[in-house]
Short mmCIF file of C-alpha atoms in Angstrom, two decimals:
data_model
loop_
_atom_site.label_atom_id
_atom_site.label_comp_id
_atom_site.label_asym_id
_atom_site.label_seq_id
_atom_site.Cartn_x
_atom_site.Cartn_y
_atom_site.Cartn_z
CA UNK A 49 232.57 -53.99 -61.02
CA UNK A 50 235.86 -55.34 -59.02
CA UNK A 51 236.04 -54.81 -55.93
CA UNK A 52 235.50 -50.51 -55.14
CA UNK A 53 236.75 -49.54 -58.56
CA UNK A 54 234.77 -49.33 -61.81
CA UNK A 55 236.09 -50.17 -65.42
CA UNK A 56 235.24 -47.64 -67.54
CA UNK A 57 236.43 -46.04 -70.89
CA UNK A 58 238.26 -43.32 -69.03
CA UNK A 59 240.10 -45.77 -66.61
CA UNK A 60 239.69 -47.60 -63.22
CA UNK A 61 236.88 -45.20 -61.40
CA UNK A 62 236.34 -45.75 -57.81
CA UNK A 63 234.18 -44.14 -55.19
CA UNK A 64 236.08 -41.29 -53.71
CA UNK A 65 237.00 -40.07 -57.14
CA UNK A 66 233.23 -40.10 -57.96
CA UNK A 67 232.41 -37.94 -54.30
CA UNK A 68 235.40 -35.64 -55.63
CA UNK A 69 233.54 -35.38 -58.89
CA UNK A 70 230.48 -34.91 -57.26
CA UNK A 71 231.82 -32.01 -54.65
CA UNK A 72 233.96 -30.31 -57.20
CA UNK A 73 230.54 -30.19 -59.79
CA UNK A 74 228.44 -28.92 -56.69
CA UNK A 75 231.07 -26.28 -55.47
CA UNK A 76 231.31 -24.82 -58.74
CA UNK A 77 234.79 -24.84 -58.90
CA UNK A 78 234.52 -27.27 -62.47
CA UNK A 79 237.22 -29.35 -63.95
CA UNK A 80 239.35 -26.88 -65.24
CA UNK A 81 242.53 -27.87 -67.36
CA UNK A 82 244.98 -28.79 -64.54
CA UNK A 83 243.22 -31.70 -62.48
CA UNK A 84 244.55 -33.17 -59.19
CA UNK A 85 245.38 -37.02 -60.48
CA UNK A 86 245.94 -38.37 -56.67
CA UNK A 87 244.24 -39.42 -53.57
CA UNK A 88 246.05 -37.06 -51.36
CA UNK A 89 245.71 -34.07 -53.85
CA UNK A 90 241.91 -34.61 -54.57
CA UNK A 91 241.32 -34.90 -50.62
CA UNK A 92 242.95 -31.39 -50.17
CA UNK A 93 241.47 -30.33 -53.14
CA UNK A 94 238.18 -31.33 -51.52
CA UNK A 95 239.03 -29.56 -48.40
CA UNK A 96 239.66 -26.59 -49.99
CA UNK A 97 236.44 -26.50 -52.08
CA UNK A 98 234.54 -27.08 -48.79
CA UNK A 99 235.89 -24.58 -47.01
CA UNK A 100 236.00 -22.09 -49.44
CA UNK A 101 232.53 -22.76 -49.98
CA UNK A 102 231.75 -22.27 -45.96
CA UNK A 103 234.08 -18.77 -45.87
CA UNK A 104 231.72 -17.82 -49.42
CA UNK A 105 228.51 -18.49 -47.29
CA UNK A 106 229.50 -17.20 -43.53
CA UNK A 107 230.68 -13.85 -45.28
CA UNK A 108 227.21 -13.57 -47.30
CA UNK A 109 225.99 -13.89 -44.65
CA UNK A 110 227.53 -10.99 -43.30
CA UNK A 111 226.85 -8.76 -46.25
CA UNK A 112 223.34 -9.44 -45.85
CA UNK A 113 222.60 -8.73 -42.67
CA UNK A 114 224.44 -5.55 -43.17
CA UNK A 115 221.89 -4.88 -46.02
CA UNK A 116 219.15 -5.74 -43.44
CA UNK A 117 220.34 -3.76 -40.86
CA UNK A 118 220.39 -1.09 -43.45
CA UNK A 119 216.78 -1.46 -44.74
CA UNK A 120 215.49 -1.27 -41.33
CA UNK A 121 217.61 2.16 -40.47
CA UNK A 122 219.34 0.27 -37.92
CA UNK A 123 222.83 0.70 -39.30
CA UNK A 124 224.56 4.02 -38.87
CA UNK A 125 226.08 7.11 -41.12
CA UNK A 126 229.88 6.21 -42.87
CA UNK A 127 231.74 9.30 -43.37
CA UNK A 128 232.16 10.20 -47.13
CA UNK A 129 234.57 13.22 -47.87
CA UNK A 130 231.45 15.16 -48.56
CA UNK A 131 230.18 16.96 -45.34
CA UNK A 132 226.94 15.87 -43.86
CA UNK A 133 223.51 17.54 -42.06
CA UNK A 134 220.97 15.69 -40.12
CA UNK A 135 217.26 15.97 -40.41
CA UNK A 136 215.20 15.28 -36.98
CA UNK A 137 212.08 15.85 -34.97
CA UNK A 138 208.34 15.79 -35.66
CA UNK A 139 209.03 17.19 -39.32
CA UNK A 140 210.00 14.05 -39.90
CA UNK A 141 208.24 11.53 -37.96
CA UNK A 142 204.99 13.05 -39.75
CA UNK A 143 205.91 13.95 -42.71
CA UNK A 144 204.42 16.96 -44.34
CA UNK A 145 205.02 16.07 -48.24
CA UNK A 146 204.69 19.39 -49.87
CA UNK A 147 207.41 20.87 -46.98
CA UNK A 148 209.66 17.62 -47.59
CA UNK A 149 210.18 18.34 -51.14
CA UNK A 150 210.98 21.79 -51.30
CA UNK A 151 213.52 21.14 -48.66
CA UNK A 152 214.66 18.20 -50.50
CA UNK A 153 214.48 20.37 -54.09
CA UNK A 154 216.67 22.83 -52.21
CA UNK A 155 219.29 20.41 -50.58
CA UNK A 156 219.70 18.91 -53.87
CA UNK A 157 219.43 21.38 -56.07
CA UNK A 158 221.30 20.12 -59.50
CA UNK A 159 222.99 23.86 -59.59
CA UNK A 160 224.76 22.77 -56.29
CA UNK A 161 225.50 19.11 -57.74
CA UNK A 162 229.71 19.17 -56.45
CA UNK A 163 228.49 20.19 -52.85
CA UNK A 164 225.53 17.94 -52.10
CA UNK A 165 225.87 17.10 -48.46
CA UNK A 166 224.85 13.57 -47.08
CA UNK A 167 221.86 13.72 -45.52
CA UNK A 168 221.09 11.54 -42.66
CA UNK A 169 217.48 11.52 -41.79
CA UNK A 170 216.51 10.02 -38.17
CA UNK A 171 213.21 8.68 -37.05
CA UNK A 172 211.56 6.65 -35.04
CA UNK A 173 209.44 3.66 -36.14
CA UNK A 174 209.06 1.88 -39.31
CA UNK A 175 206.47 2.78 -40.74
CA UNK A 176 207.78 6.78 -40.69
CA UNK A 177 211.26 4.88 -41.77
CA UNK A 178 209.14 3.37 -44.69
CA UNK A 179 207.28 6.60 -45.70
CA UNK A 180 210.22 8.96 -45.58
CA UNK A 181 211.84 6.16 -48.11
CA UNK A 182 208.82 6.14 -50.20
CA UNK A 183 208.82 9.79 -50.18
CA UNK A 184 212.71 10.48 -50.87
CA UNK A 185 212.33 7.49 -53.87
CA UNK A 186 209.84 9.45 -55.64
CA UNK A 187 211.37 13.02 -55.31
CA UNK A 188 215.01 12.28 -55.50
CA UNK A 189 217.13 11.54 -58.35
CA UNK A 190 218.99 8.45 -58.10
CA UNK A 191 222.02 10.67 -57.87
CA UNK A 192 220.78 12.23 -54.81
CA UNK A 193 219.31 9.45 -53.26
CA UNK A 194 222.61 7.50 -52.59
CA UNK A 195 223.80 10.63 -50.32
CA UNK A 196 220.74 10.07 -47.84
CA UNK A 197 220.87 7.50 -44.83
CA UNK A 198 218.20 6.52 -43.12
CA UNK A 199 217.78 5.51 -39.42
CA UNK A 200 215.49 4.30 -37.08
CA UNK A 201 216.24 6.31 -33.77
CA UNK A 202 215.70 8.82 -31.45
CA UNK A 203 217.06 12.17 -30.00
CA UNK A 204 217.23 11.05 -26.55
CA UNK A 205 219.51 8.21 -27.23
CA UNK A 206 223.15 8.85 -27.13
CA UNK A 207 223.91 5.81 -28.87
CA UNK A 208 221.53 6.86 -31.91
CA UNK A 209 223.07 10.53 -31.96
CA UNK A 210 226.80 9.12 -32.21
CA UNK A 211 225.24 6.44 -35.17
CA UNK A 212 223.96 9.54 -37.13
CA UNK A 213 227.27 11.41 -36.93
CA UNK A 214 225.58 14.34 -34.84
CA UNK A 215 229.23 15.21 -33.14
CA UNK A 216 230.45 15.65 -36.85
CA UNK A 217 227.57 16.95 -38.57
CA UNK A 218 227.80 20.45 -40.06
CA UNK A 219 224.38 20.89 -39.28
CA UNK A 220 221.57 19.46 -37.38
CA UNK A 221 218.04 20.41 -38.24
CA UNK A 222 215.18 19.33 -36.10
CA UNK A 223 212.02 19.82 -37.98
CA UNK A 224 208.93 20.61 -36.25
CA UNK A 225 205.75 19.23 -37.29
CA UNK A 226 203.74 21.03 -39.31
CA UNK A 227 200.72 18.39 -40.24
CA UNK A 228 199.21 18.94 -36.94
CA UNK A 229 199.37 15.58 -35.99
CA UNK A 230 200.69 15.35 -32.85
CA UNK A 231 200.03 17.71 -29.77
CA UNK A 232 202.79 20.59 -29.86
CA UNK A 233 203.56 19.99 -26.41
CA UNK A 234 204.53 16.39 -26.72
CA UNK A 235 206.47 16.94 -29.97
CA UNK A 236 208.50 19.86 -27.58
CA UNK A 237 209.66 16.96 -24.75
CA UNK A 238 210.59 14.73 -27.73
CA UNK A 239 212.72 16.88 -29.45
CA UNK A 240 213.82 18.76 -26.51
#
């Protein structure tokens, strides 16, 4: 050892070019054929690895918490070319399973394959989010299933209407609710 530099097979090896080593193994980046050979280039080299690695992680990041938003129906409908209908109301914050799929064996019926709408069901809460998922899972196709949005909401906000597309929707159905589990007169001043 002389001085900051160690004699090795491969040459003088000092410190920084160890921590270059060390960041460029660590970023993933590797050795690669073409090698920066000075201090100046490995320091921007280093730079580079850093902050490509902090751009990698902040957008993640992003993507993520898109996918979280998504899995907790607080994102809202993108327009696709095909057209689109929402599915509201009581109908679907109880969900009557035997109604459900018909209407879902009807939607996205595999005679009608080239016109399958997007279907953006609203509710509110998540454990109706969670059961409408569960439900749609076992009785769509995967096919089918990547035309449906889900969101947590309600029919009195304006905010969740313009999420859901309402404005553009060719049609809105509000579905009453036909399990009998909630008084008829407080489903009416929901959905009304």
């Amino acid at each position: 050892l002389h001085g900051v530099h160690i004699t090795t097979g491969m040459g003088q090896i000092d410190y920084f070019t160890v921590a270059y080593w060390i960041i460029e193994t660590i970023s993933l980046v590797g050795y690669g054929d073409f090698a920066p050979k000075t201090v100046m280039s490995r320091f921007v080299t280093i730079l580079t690895m850093i902050s490509g690695f902090a751009v990698f992680t902040f957008e993640l990041g992003k993507i993520l918490s898109i996918i979280d938003k998504g899995k907790r129906g607080a994102g809202s409908y993108s327009a696709t070319s095909r057209e689109h209908v929402v599915l509201v109301g009581g109908g679907v914050q109880n969900l009557d399973e035997t109604f459900m799929t018909a209407f879902l064996d009807e939607l996205y019926h595999i005679s009608y394959r080239n016109a399958w709408p997007d279907l953006v069901l609203m509710t509110t809460g998540h454990e109706s989010l969670t059961k409408a998922r569960d439900l749609f899972g076992h009785n769509l196709g995967r096919e089918a299933r990547q035309h449906v949005t889900f969101l947590d909401g309600s029919l009195l906000n304006v905010h969740d209407l313009k999420r859901c597309g309402c404005h553009d929707a060719k049609l809105v159905w509000i579905l009453a609710d036909t399990t009998g589990a909630s008084d008829p007169f407080d489903e009416d001043k929901e959905n009304i």
